[in-house]
Coordinates of C-alpha atoms and ligand atoms in Angstrom, one line a residue:
M124 CA 65.1 -14.9 177.8
T125 CA 67.2 -17.9 178.9
R126 CA 66.5 -21.2 177.2
P127 CA 65.0 -23.8 179.3
T128 CA 67.3 -26.8 179.5
T129 CA 66.5 -29.3 182.2
I130 CA 63.4 -31.5 182.2
D131 CA 61.8 -29.4 185.0
E132 CA 62.6 -26.1 183.2
V133 CA 61.2 -27.3 179.8
R134 CA 58.0 -28.5 181.5
Q135 CA 57.6 -25.2 183.4
A136 CA 58.4 -23.1 180.4
Y137 CA 55.7 -24.9 178.5
L138 CA 53.1 -24.6 181.2
D139 CA 54.0 -20.9 181.8
F140 CA 53.8 -20.2 178.1
F141 CA 50.3 -21.5 177.7
Q142 CA 49.1 -20.1 181.0
A143 CA 50.1 -16.7 179.7
K144 CA 47.9 -17.5 176.7
D145 CA 44.9 -17.9 179.0
H146 CA 45.1 -21.7 179.5
L147 CA 44.2 -23.3 182.7
V148 CA 47.0 -25.6 183.8
V149 CA 45.5 -28.9 184.9
P150 CA 47.5 -31.5 186.9
S151 CA 48.3 -34.8 185.3
A152 CA 45.6 -37.4 185.6
S153 CA 46.3 -41.0 186.8
L154 CA 47.8 -43.5 184.4
I155 CA 44.6 -45.5 185.0
P156 CA 42.0 -43.7 182.9
A157 CA 38.9 -42.8 184.9
G158 CA 35.7 -44.3 183.5
D159 CA 37.1 -45.4 180.2
P160 CA 36.7 -49.1 179.8
T161 CA 38.0 -49.1 176.3
L162 CA 41.5 -47.8 177.3
L163 CA 44.0 -49.7 179.4
F164 CA 46.2 -46.8 180.2
T165 CA 46.3 -43.1 179.8
S166 CA 48.2 -42.8 176.6
A167 CA 47.9 -39.1 175.8
G168 CA 47.2 -35.8 177.4
M169 CA 43.7 -35.6 175.9
V170 CA 42.5 -38.8 177.6
Q171 CA 41.3 -37.0 180.8
F172 CA 39.5 -34.5 178.5
K173 CA 37.6 -36.9 176.3
S174 CA 34.2 -36.0 177.8
Y175 CA 34.9 -32.3 177.1
F176 CA 35.7 -33.0 173.5
S177 CA 32.6 -35.0 173.0
G178 CA 30.4 -32.4 174.6
E179 CA 29.3 -34.6 177.5
E180 CA 30.8 -32.4 180.1
R181 CA 31.8 -28.7 180.2
P182 CA 35.5 -27.9 180.8
P183 CA 36.4 -25.6 183.6
R184 CA 37.9 -23.4 180.9
P185 CA 37.9 -23.8 177.1
R186 CA 41.7 -23.6 177.1
L187 CA 43.7 -26.1 179.0
A188 CA 47.3 -27.2 179.3
S189 CA 49.0 -30.0 181.2
S190 CA 52.0 -32.2 181.5
Q191 CA 50.5 -35.7 181.5
K192 CA 52.0 -39.0 182.6
C193 CA 51.5 -41.4 179.7
F194 CA 52.1 -45.1 179.2
R195 CA 52.1 -47.1 176.0
T196 CA 53.4 -50.5 175.2
S197 CA 53.3 -50.0 171.4
D198 CA 57.0 -49.2 171.3
I199 CA 58.2 -51.6 173.9
D200 CA 60.6 -53.4 171.6
E201 CA 62.3 -50.1 170.7
V202 CA 62.9 -49.2 174.3
G203 CA 66.6 -48.7 174.8
D204 CA 67.1 -46.8 171.5
P205 CA 67.5 -43.0 171.7
K206 CA 63.8 -42.0 171.6
H207 CA 61.3 -44.7 172.4
L208 CA 59.8 -45.1 175.9
T209 CA 56.8 -46.8 177.5
F210 CA 56.3 -44.2 180.2
F211 CA 56.8 -40.6 179.3
E212 CA 55.5 -37.1 180.0
M213 CA 53.4 -35.4 177.3
L214 CA 53.1 -31.6 177.3
G215 CA 49.8 -30.5 175.8
N216 CA 47.6 -27.5 175.1
F217 CA 44.0 -28.0 174.4
S218 CA 41.2 -26.0 173.0
I219 CA 37.6 -27.2 173.6
G220 CA 35.7 -25.4 170.9
D221 CA 37.8 -22.3 171.4
Y222 CA 40.8 -21.6 169.1
F223 CA 41.6 -23.8 166.2
K224 CA 44.4 -24.4 163.6
R225 CA 45.7 -20.9 163.3
E226 CA 46.5 -20.3 166.9
A227 CA 47.6 -23.8 167.6
I228 CA 50.1 -23.7 164.8
A229 CA 51.3 -20.1 165.5
W230 CA 51.8 -20.8 169.2
A231 CA 53.6 -24.1 168.6
W232 CA 55.9 -22.3 166.3
E233 CA 56.4 -19.4 168.8
F234 CA 57.2 -21.8 171.6
C235 CA 59.7 -23.8 169.5
T236 CA 61.5 -20.8 168.0
Q237 CA 61.2 -18.1 170.7
V238 CA 61.1 -20.0 174.0
L239 CA 63.1 -23.1 173.1
Q240 CA 65.0 -21.0 170.5
L241 CA 65.4 -23.9 168.1
P242 CA 66.8 -22.9 164.8
E243 CA 64.0 -22.7 162.2
E244 CA 66.0 -24.6 159.6
R245 CA 66.0 -27.6 161.9
L246 CA 62.3 -27.9 162.0
W247 CA 60.2 -29.9 159.6
I248 CA 56.4 -30.0 159.3
T249 CA 54.1 -32.7 158.2
V250 CA 50.4 -32.2 157.4
F251 CA 47.5 -34.4 156.5
L252 CA 47.0 -35.1 152.7
D253 CA 44.2 -32.8 152.0
D254 CA 44.9 -30.2 154.7
D255 CA 45.6 -27.1 152.5
E256 CA 44.5 -24.9 155.4
A257 CA 47.2 -26.1 157.8
E258 CA 49.8 -26.0 155.1
A259 CA 48.9 -22.4 154.2
I260 CA 49.2 -21.3 157.9
W261 CA 52.6 -22.9 158.3
R262 CA 53.7 -21.1 155.1
E263 CA 52.3 -17.8 156.4
I264 CA 54.4 -18.0 159.5
G265 CA 57.5 -18.6 157.5
V266 CA 58.1 -22.3 157.0
P267 CA 59.5 -22.8 153.5
P268 CA 57.3 -25.2 151.4
E269 CA 60.1 -27.7 150.9
R270 CA 60.1 -28.4 154.6
I271 CA 56.4 -29.2 154.7
L272 CA 55.4 -32.7 153.8
R273 CA 52.0 -34.3 153.4
Y274 CA 51.0 -37.8 154.6
G275 CA 47.9 -39.9 154.7
E276 CA 46.0 -41.5 157.6
E277 CA 48.8 -43.7 158.8
H278 CA 51.0 -40.8 159.8
N279 CA 48.9 -37.7 160.0
Y280 CA 45.6 -38.7 161.4
W281 CA 45.3 -39.2 165.1
G282 CA 43.0 -41.1 167.4
P283 CA 40.9 -42.3 168.9
A284 CA 42.6 -43.2 172.1
G285 CA 40.9 -46.5 172.9
E286 CA 38.1 -48.0 170.8
E287 CA 36.1 -44.9 170.4
G288 CA 36.5 -41.1 170.9
P289 CA 37.7 -37.9 169.4
C290 CA 40.1 -37.9 166.5
G291 CA 41.2 -35.8 163.6
P292 CA 43.8 -34.9 161.1
C293 CA 47.1 -33.8 162.6
S294 CA 50.2 -31.9 161.9
E295 CA 53.6 -32.8 163.3
I296 CA 56.8 -30.9 164.1
H297 CA 60.0 -32.9 163.6
Y298 CA 63.5 -31.9 164.6
D299 CA 66.6 -32.5 162.5
Y300 CA 69.7 -33.4 164.5
G301 CA 71.8 -32.7 161.4
E302 CA 73.8 -34.5 158.8
E303 CA 76.2 -36.0 161.1
Y304 CA 73.4 -38.2 162.4
G305 CA 72.4 -39.7 159.1
P306 CA 72.3 -39.3 155.3
D307 CA 70.5 -36.3 153.8
A308 CA 66.9 -37.2 154.0
T309 CA 63.5 -36.0 155.3
P310 CA 61.6 -37.2 158.4
A311 CA 59.6 -39.3 155.9
E312 CA 62.4 -41.9 155.7
G313 CA 62.2 -42.1 159.5
G314 CA 66.0 -41.8 159.6
E315 CA 68.0 -41.6 162.8
R316 CA 68.6 -38.0 162.4
F317 CA 65.0 -36.9 162.9
V318 CA 62.8 -37.0 165.9
E319 CA 59.1 -36.1 166.1
I320 CA 58.6 -33.7 169.0
W321 CA 55.1 -32.3 168.7
N322 CA 51.8 -33.5 167.3
L323 CA 49.0 -31.0 166.8
V324 CA 45.7 -32.7 166.4
F325 CA 42.8 -30.9 164.8
T326 CA 40.1 -32.8 166.7
Q327 CA 37.0 -32.6 164.6
F328 CA 35.4 -36.0 164.7
H329 CA 34.1 -38.7 167.0
Q330 CA 34.9 -42.2 165.9
R331 CA 32.6 -45.0 167.0
R332 CA 33.6 -48.6 167.7
D333 CA 32.4 -49.6 164.2
G334 CA 34.9 -47.1 162.7
S335 CA 32.3 -44.5 161.6
R336 CA 33.0 -40.9 162.2
T337 CA 30.7 -38.0 163.0
P338 CA 31.6 -34.3 163.5
L339 CA 32.1 -33.2 167.0
P340 CA 29.9 -30.3 168.3
T341 CA 32.8 -27.9 167.8
P342 CA 36.3 -28.2 166.3
N343 CA 39.0 -28.6 169.0
I344 CA 42.7 -28.7 169.4
D345 CA 44.7 -31.5 171.2
T346 CA 48.5 -31.2 171.1
G347 CA 51.1 -33.4 172.5
M348 CA 54.8 -32.7 172.9
G349 CA 57.3 -35.3 174.1
L350 CA 59.0 -33.8 177.1
E351 CA 61.9 -36.2 177.2
R352 CA 62.7 -35.9 173.5
T353 CA 62.4 -32.1 173.7
A354 CA 64.7 -32.0 176.7
A355 CA 67.3 -34.1 174.8
I356 CA 67.4 -31.5 172.1
M357 CA 67.7 -28.7 174.6
Q358 CA 70.5 -30.5 176.3
G359 CA 72.3 -31.0 173.0
V360 CA 72.2 -34.8 173.3
R361 CA 70.9 -37.4 170.9
S362 CA 69.3 -39.8 173.4
V363 CA 66.7 -39.4 176.1
Y364 CA 69.0 -41.5 178.3
Q365 CA 71.6 -38.8 178.3
T366 CA 69.1 -36.2 179.6
D367 CA 68.5 -35.5 183.3
A368 CA 65.3 -37.5 182.9
F369 CA 67.4 -40.6 182.8
D370 CA 71.1 -40.0 183.3
Y371 CA 70.9 -40.3 187.1
L372 CA 68.9 -43.5 186.8
V373 CA 71.3 -45.1 184.3
E374 CA 74.0 -44.2 186.7
R375 CA 72.1 -45.6 189.7
G376 CA 71.6 -48.8 187.7
A377 CA 75.3 -49.1 186.9
E378 CA 76.2 -48.5 190.6
L379 CA 73.8 -51.2 191.8
A380 CA 75.0 -53.5 189.1
K381 CA 78.6 -52.7 190.1
M382 CA 79.5 -51.9 186.5
R383 CA 80.3 -48.8 184.5
Y384 CA 78.1 -47.4 181.8
G385 CA 79.8 -46.9 178.5
E386 CA 82.1 -49.9 178.4
D387 CA 80.0 -52.6 176.8
E388 CA 77.2 -52.0 174.3
E389 CA 75.1 -54.9 175.4
M390 CA 75.4 -54.0 179.0
D391 CA 74.6 -50.4 178.3
Y392 CA 71.5 -51.4 176.4
A393 CA 70.3 -53.5 179.3
L394 CA 71.0 -50.6 181.7
R395 CA 68.9 -48.3 179.5
V396 CA 66.0 -50.8 179.4
L397 CA 66.3 -51.2 183.1
A398 CA 66.2 -47.5 183.8
E399 CA 63.2 -47.1 181.5
H400 CA 61.2 -50.0 182.9
A401 CA 62.0 -49.1 186.5
R402 CA 60.7 -45.6 186.0
A403 CA 57.6 -47.0 184.3
V404 CA 56.7 -49.5 186.9
T405 CA 57.3 -47.0 189.7
F406 CA 54.7 -44.7 188.2
L407 CA 52.3 -47.5 187.4
I408 CA 52.3 -48.9 190.9
A409 CA 52.0 -45.4 192.4
D410 CA 48.7 -45.1 190.5
G411 CA 47.5 -48.3 191.9
V412 CA 48.3 -51.0 189.4
A413 CA 49.3 -54.3 191.0
P414 CA 50.8 -57.3 189.2
S415 CA 48.3 -59.8 188.1
N416 CA 47.6 -62.1 185.2
E417 CA 45.1 -59.9 183.5
G418 CA 44.7 -56.5 182.0
R419 CA 46.8 -53.7 183.5
G420 CA 48.3 -55.9 186.1
Y421 CA 49.5 -58.2 183.5
V422 CA 51.1 -55.4 181.5
L423 CA 52.9 -54.3 184.7
R424 CA 54.0 -57.8 185.4
R425 CA 55.4 -58.1 181.9
I426 CA 57.4 -54.9 182.2
L427 CA 58.7 -55.9 185.6
R428 CA 59.7 -59.3 184.4
R429 CA 61.2 -58.0 181.3
A430 CA 63.4 -55.7 183.4
V431 CA 64.4 -58.6 185.7
R432 CA 65.2 -60.6 182.7
Y433 CA 67.4 -57.9 181.2
A434 CA 69.2 -57.5 184.5
R435 CA 69.9 -61.2 184.6
K436 CA 71.0 -61.3 180.9
A437 CA 73.4 -58.4 181.5
G438 CA 74.8 -60.4 184.5
V439 CA 73.7 -57.9 187.1
P440 CA 74.7 -59.5 190.4
A441 CA 72.1 -60.0 193.2
V442 CA 71.4 -56.8 195.0
E443 CA 70.4 -56.7 198.6
G444 CA 66.8 -55.7 198.8
G445 CA 66.3 -56.0 195.0
F446 CA 67.7 -54.3 192.0
L447 CA 64.5 -52.7 190.8
S448 CA 63.5 -51.3 194.1
G449 CA 66.9 -49.7 194.3
M450 CA 66.1 -48.1 191.0
A451 CA 62.6 -47.1 192.1
E452 CA 64.1 -45.3 195.1
A453 CA 66.1 -43.1 192.8
V454 CA 63.0 -42.4 190.7
I455 CA 61.0 -41.4 193.7
Q456 CA 63.8 -39.2 195.0
R457 CA 64.1 -37.4 191.7
M458 CA 60.5 -37.1 190.6
G459 CA 58.7 -37.1 193.9
P460 CA 58.7 -33.3 194.1
V461 CA 56.8 -33.1 190.8
Y462 CA 54.6 -36.2 191.3
P463 CA 53.7 -36.4 195.0
E464 CA 52.0 -39.7 194.6
L465 CA 55.4 -41.3 194.3
E466 CA 56.3 -40.1 197.9
R467 CA 52.9 -41.0 199.2
E468 CA 52.9 -44.6 197.8
R469 CA 56.6 -45.1 198.5
D470 CA 56.2 -48.2 200.7
F471 CA 53.6 -49.8 198.5
I472 CA 55.8 -49.3 195.5
Y473 CA 58.8 -50.9 197.2
S474 CA 56.8 -53.8 198.5
V475 CA 55.2 -54.6 195.2
I476 CA 58.4 -54.4 193.3
R477 CA 60.4 -56.4 195.8
G478 CA 57.8 -59.1 196.1
E479 CA 57.5 -59.5 192.3
E480 CA 61.2 -59.3 191.8
Q481 CA 61.9 -61.9 194.4
R482 CA 59.2 -64.2 193.2
F483 CA 60.2 -63.9 189.6
N484 CA 63.9 -64.4 190.4
R485 CA 63.0 -67.6 192.2
T486 CA 60.7 -68.9 189.4
I487 CA 63.1 -67.7 186.7
D488 CA 65.9 -69.6 188.3
A489 CA 64.0 -72.8 188.1
G490 CA 62.4 -71.9 184.7
T491 CA 65.6 -70.8 183.1
A492 CA 67.4 -73.9 184.2
F493 CA 64.5 -75.9 182.8
L494 CA 64.4 -74.0 179.5
E495 CA 68.1 -74.0 179.1
G496 CA 68.3 -77.7 179.7
M497 CA 65.7 -78.1 177.1
L498 CA 67.6 -75.9 174.7
E499 CA 70.9 -77.6 175.2
G500 CA 69.1 -80.9 174.8
R501 CA 67.9 -79.7 171.4
V502 CA 71.4 -78.9 170.4
T503 CA 72.8 -82.2 171.5
A504 CA 70.0 -84.1 169.9
R505 CA 70.5 -82.3 166.7
E506 CA 74.2 -83.1 166.7
Q507 CA 73.5 -86.7 167.4
L508 CA 70.8 -87.0 164.8
L509 CA 73.0 -85.4 162.2
G510 CA 75.7 -87.9 163.1
L511 CA 73.3 -90.8 162.8
L512 CA 72.0 -89.4 159.5
K513 CA 75.5 -89.3 158.2
A514 CA 76.2 -92.9 159.3
V515 CA 73.0 -94.1 157.8
S516 CA 73.3 -92.3 154.5
S517 CA 76.5 -93.9 153.8
R518 CA 74.9 -97.3 154.0
P519 CA 72.5 -97.9 151.0
E520 CA 71.3 -101.2 152.4
I521 CA 69.6 -99.5 155.3
S522 CA 68.2 -96.5 153.4
R523 CA 65.8 -98.6 151.4
D524 CA 62.1 -97.6 151.1
D525 CA 60.2 -100.8 151.3
N526 CA 59.1 -101.4 154.8
S527 CA 58.2 -105.0 155.4
A528 CA 56.6 -106.0 158.6
E529 CA 59.9 -107.4 159.8
E530 CA 61.8 -104.3 159.0
V531 CA 59.2 -102.2 160.8
A532 CA 59.8 -104.4 163.8
E533 CA 63.5 -103.7 163.5
V534 CA 62.9 -100.0 163.4
A535 CA 60.9 -100.6 166.6
I536 CA 64.0 -102.1 168.2
W537 CA 65.9 -99.0 167.3
A538 CA 63.1 -96.9 168.7
A539 CA 63.1 -99.0 171.8
K540 CA 66.8 -98.5 172.2
L541 CA 66.5 -94.8 171.9
R542 CA 63.6 -94.8 174.2
N543 CA 65.5 -96.6 176.8
K544 CA 68.4 -94.2 176.4
L545 CA 65.9 -91.5 177.1
R546 CA 65.0 -93.2 180.3
E547 CA 68.5 -93.6 181.3
G548 CA 69.0 -89.9 180.8
T549 CA 71.8 -90.1 178.3
P550 CA 72.3 -86.9 176.3
L551 CA 70.0 -88.1 173.6
G552 CA 67.3 -88.1 176.2
S553 CA 67.4 -84.4 176.3
L554 CA 66.0 -84.3 172.8
M555 CA 62.7 -84.0 174.6
T556 CA 61.7 -82.5 177.8
G557 CA 60.1 -83.7 181.0
K558 CA 58.9 -87.2 181.5
G559 CA 55.8 -87.5 179.4
A560 CA 56.8 -84.9 176.9
E561 CA 60.1 -86.7 176.2
V562 CA 58.3 -89.7 174.9
D563 CA 55.5 -87.7 173.3
A564 CA 57.8 -85.6 171.2
F565 CA 59.8 -88.6 170.2
N566 CA 56.7 -90.5 169.2
R567 CA 55.5 -87.4 167.4
G568 CA 58.5 -87.6 165.2
L569 CA 58.1 -91.2 164.4
L570 CA 54.4 -90.9 163.8
A571 CA 55.0 -88.1 161.4
F572 CA 57.4 -90.5 159.7
G573 CA 54.3 -92.5 158.9
L574 CA 55.4 -95.8 160.6
E575 CA 52.4 -96.1 162.9
K576 CA 53.1 -99.8 163.1
T577 CA 56.5 -99.0 164.5
M578 CA 54.8 -97.6 167.5
Q579 CA 52.7 -100.7 168.1
F580 CA 55.9 -102.6 168.5
V581 CA 57.7 -100.0 170.6
A582 CA 55.8 -100.9 173.7
S583 CA 56.6 -104.6 173.5
M584 CA 60.2 -104.0 172.5
V585 CA 61.1 -101.7 175.3
Q586 CA 62.8 -104.4 177.2
E587 CA 65.2 -105.3 174.4
T588 CA 68.1 -103.0 175.1
D589 CA 71.2 -105.2 174.7
L590 CA 71.8 -104.5 171.0
T591 CA 74.7 -102.3 170.1
D592 CA 74.1 -99.1 168.1
E593 CA 75.9 -100.8 165.3
Q594 CA 73.6 -103.8 165.3
I595 CA 70.6 -101.6 165.4
L596 CA 71.8 -99.5 162.5
D597 CA 72.4 -102.7 160.6
K598 CA 68.9 -103.7 160.9
A599 CA 66.8 -100.6 160.6
P600 CA 65.1 -99.7 157.3
K601 CA 64.8 -96.2 156.0
L602 CA 66.3 -94.7 159.1
S603 CA 67.3 -91.6 157.2
S604 CA 63.7 -90.5 156.7
A605 CA 62.9 -91.0 160.4
I606 CA 65.9 -88.9 161.4
E607 CA 65.0 -86.2 158.9
Q608 CA 61.5 -86.1 160.4
L609 CA 62.9 -85.6 163.8
L610 CA 65.3 -82.9 162.9
P611 CA 62.9 -79.9 162.7
A612 CA 61.8 -80.8 166.3
T613 CA 65.2 -79.9 167.5
K614 CA 64.7 -76.3 166.3
R615 CA 61.4 -75.8 168.0
I616 CA 59.9 -75.2 171.4
F617 CA 56.5 -76.9 171.3
G618 CA 53.3 -75.0 172.3
N619 CA 52.8 -77.3 175.3
E620 CA 56.3 -76.6 176.5
A621 CA 55.9 -72.9 176.2
F622 CA 52.7 -73.3 178.1
L623 CA 54.3 -75.4 180.8
L624 CA 56.9 -72.7 181.2
Y625 CA 54.1 -70.1 181.5
D626 CA 51.9 -72.0 183.7
T627 CA 54.4 -73.6 186.1
Y628 CA 57.3 -71.1 186.0
G629 CA 55.4 -67.9 185.3
F630 CA 57.4 -67.3 182.1
P631 CA 55.6 -64.8 179.9
P632 CA 55.7 -66.3 176.4
D633 CA 57.6 -63.4 175.0
I634 CA 60.4 -64.1 177.4
T635 CA 60.4 -67.8 176.3
R636 CA 60.5 -66.5 172.8
D637 CA 63.4 -64.1 173.5
I638 CA 65.5 -66.8 175.1
A639 CA 64.7 -69.3 172.4
R640 CA 65.6 -66.8 169.7
E641 CA 68.9 -66.3 171.3
H642 CA 69.5 -70.0 170.7
G643 CA 68.2 -70.0 167.2
L644 CA 65.0 -71.7 168.0
Q645 CA 61.4 -70.9 167.3
V646 CA 58.5 -71.1 169.7
D647 CA 55.2 -72.5 168.4
M648 CA 53.1 -69.5 169.5
E649 CA 50.0 -70.9 167.9
G650 CA 50.4 -74.1 169.8
F651 CA 50.8 -72.0 172.9
E652 CA 47.6 -70.1 172.2
R653 CA 45.8 -73.3 171.8
E654 CA 47.0 -74.5 175.2
M655 CA 45.9 -71.2 176.7
E656 CA 42.5 -71.5 175.2
A657 CA 42.2 -75.1 176.5
Q658 CA 43.1 -73.9 179.9
R659 CA 40.5 -71.1 179.7
E660 CA 38.0 -73.7 178.8
R661 CA 38.9 -75.8 181.8
G662 CA 38.7 -72.7 183.9
R663 CA 35.2 -71.9 182.7
A664 CA 34.1 -75.4 183.2
S665 CA 35.0 -75.8 186.8
A666 CA 34.5 -74.0 190.0
K667 CA 36.4 -70.8 190.5
F668 CA 37.8 -69.2 193.6
G669 CA 38.4 -65.6 192.7
L670 CA 40.4 -62.8 194.2
G671 CA 39.3 -59.2 193.8
D672 CA 40.5 -57.2 190.9
A673 CA 43.6 -55.7 192.4
A674 CA 45.4 -57.0 195.4
S675 CA 45.6 -54.5 198.2
P676 CA 48.9 -53.0 199.4
E677 CA 48.5 -55.1 202.5
A678 CA 48.2 -58.2 200.5
Y679 CA 51.4 -57.5 198.7
Q680 CA 53.2 -56.7 201.8
T681 CA 52.2 -60.0 203.2
L682 CA 53.0 -61.8 200.0
A683 CA 56.3 -60.1 199.8
T684 CA 57.4 -60.9 203.3
G685 CA 55.4 -64.1 203.7
E686 CA 53.9 -63.0 207.0
S687 CA 50.5 -64.3 207.7
R688 CA 49.5 -64.0 211.4
F689 CA 49.6 -67.4 212.9
T690 CA 46.7 -68.0 215.3
G691 CA 47.0 -71.8 215.6
Y692 CA 48.2 -71.8 219.2
D693 CA 44.8 -70.6 220.3
S694 CA 42.4 -72.0 217.8
L695 CA 42.2 -74.5 215.0
R696 CA 39.6 -72.5 213.1
E697 CA 39.8 -69.0 211.8
E698 CA 37.5 -66.7 209.9
T699 CA 39.7 -64.7 207.6
V700 CA 40.3 -63.6 204.0
V701 CA 42.4 -64.9 201.1
I702 CA 45.0 -62.2 200.4
G703 CA 47.1 -64.0 197.9
L704 CA 47.0 -67.0 195.6
L705 CA 50.1 -68.5 194.0
A706 CA 50.4 -71.1 191.3
G707 CA 53.9 -72.3 190.5
G708 CA 55.3 -69.6 192.8
A709 CA 53.6 -66.8 190.8
P710 CA 50.6 -64.9 192.0
V711 CA 47.4 -65.7 190.1
E712 CA 44.0 -64.1 190.2
R713 CA 42.1 -67.4 190.3
A714 CA 42.5 -71.1 190.4
S715 CA 40.3 -73.9 189.3
K716 CA 39.5 -77.4 190.3
G717 CA 42.4 -79.8 190.2
Q718 CA 45.1 -77.1 190.3
Q719 CA 47.7 -77.1 193.1
V720 CA 48.1 -73.7 194.6
E721 CA 49.5 -71.8 197.6
V722 CA 47.0 -69.8 199.4
V723 CA 48.0 -66.8 201.6
L724 CA 45.7 -66.0 204.4
R725 CA 45.6 -62.9 206.5
E726 CA 45.4 -65.0 209.6
T727 CA 46.0 -68.7 209.7
P728 CA 45.6 -71.5 212.2
F729 CA 47.7 -73.8 209.9
Y730 CA 51.2 -74.4 211.2
A731 CA 53.5 -74.1 208.2
E732 CA 56.2 -76.6 207.5
A733 CA 59.2 -75.4 209.5
G734 CA 61.9 -76.5 211.8
G735 CA 61.6 -80.1 210.7
Q736 CA 57.9 -80.2 211.7
V737 CA 55.4 -81.0 208.9
G738 CA 52.7 -78.5 208.1
D739 CA 49.1 -78.8 209.2
T740 CA 46.5 -80.0 206.8
G741 CA 42.8 -79.0 206.7
Q742 CA 40.2 -77.3 204.7
L743 CA 39.3 -73.8 203.5
R744 CA 35.6 -73.2 203.2
G745 CA 34.1 -70.3 201.4
P746 CA 30.8 -69.4 199.8
L747 CA 32.0 -70.8 196.5
G748 CA 33.4 -74.1 197.6
V749 CA 35.9 -76.0 199.6
V750 CA 39.7 -76.3 199.2
R751 CA 41.5 -79.2 200.7
Ligands
LIG1628 N1 46.8 -37.0 171.3 C1 47.9 -36.7 170.4 C2 49.0 -37.7 170.6 O1 49.0 -38.5 171.4 C3 48.4 -35.3 170.7 O2 48.4 -35.1 172.0 O3 49.9 -37.6 169.8

């Protein structure tokens, strides 16, 4: 028998193997789980069979096998390394009250050693702490005891997928790439040289939302084998990106980016992330997920935007028609024959990706400039403050700690001077951001300093700007404390700033955090969350104009190309529907009272600003209210 090697061969060999053992081969279900509100995405092969395990429905046959499209964000930060993915294919064989541990283990072993022809000494087994039965079976089929390890719930107990459902102890098969990939160790240490390829779950319990478990009507089997990881082993490569699941796509990315893979580690990493995310979004959109600010749509948006950001970070030049849609094209071409929904939804996939990529590129241009200005300002401010601190510390007469009213007034002069500098836009001004925020952050520093009185004076002193720095330094008391209080602010992005970036520029907070981290700054995520909560409150309190759950393909096409049908030559009124809503250039699900938004209508009698002519004004009326 020849060993299966390519992705398609491994998948087929697996399905054939289990078909020959009486399994019914079932097509992959959608990435959007049907009727399971507790689960955002299909994360394992068993998801479409949950109701069979629970006994609510009868399976067409007690033995099933599939290659399931799966999506998980749990490993997103690891994407780009040799083995972690968000979207992947999971091979699985399932027994609904039919065979149990003995057959599941024996067949897994047979498939690995006979069909894949993996050398036995490369395979390690893990079992659940008290699972003597599983260990005995592994030993019987010839696995030496020293390559069988036992673990607790964290590693060897699986499920449920979502908040409730089937679960049970499990047993895993790990592959050892060999000493050249890491020091002598076991899979326990999670070293680079090992990769988990197959998980056999002995599904015996139903776990409820409160965490309690009850036995299922019958014991079942749920197994999951990582197709891409297995193919990497079969192809004799260390990384999934070197397999035929990805090599063409990494190549395509490099081609679009006009660079070569393998020359620069940072660039290569970005190309791998891009390939992974492009493949994931292509499949998500094909299954009907559209970008939004909530739920699945938000996850899609995050991945898409993360990819755009990586492309920009790696210096990928602008690509006609969009970089990611160029990648999606390659995915559809390669995987369309196995997953026909890709071909079927081709146009929808392109238009969603293009629209989102264009929009995000536009907003990110503005947002990045804003954020980087802010970051640079922090650096400049820090340098200046440190300089001032040095100057001040060398002068004992102005570092005294007794703040008389007069001295406070003198600090106020200094404050006023700085404040005016802010207004003039001198570099010190970039200590803070935006108009109000500049002054706010500055004041925050001084208030923290404890000189409330200072601030009372600031307002009246604002006019007094003709003192030299030297004169001000001469007069100010305890300047050093004030400066020290201000310093931490130069290492932070405040919650309200992160929120502004999110709300106005559509920057997901993790992108803000990534960029800030690159500059050695921290984002106040708690402050950000508080701002989000405050916005949600405002939203609840005022009238809402909602869009449906998912935008239609038609909506995205229109959003992507900006083509509403203009009817204003014939009529000044139109009865139509809202197909898109944008705030700060990014699509949103809803908007609330007081917010400025762009509304995209399917037909519109409003002439848009163009050719030097101003746009029409008027009202939108709907059952929920009026928009001016
Ligand atoms: N459900 C198990 C897993 O996801 C086995 O398929 O690992």
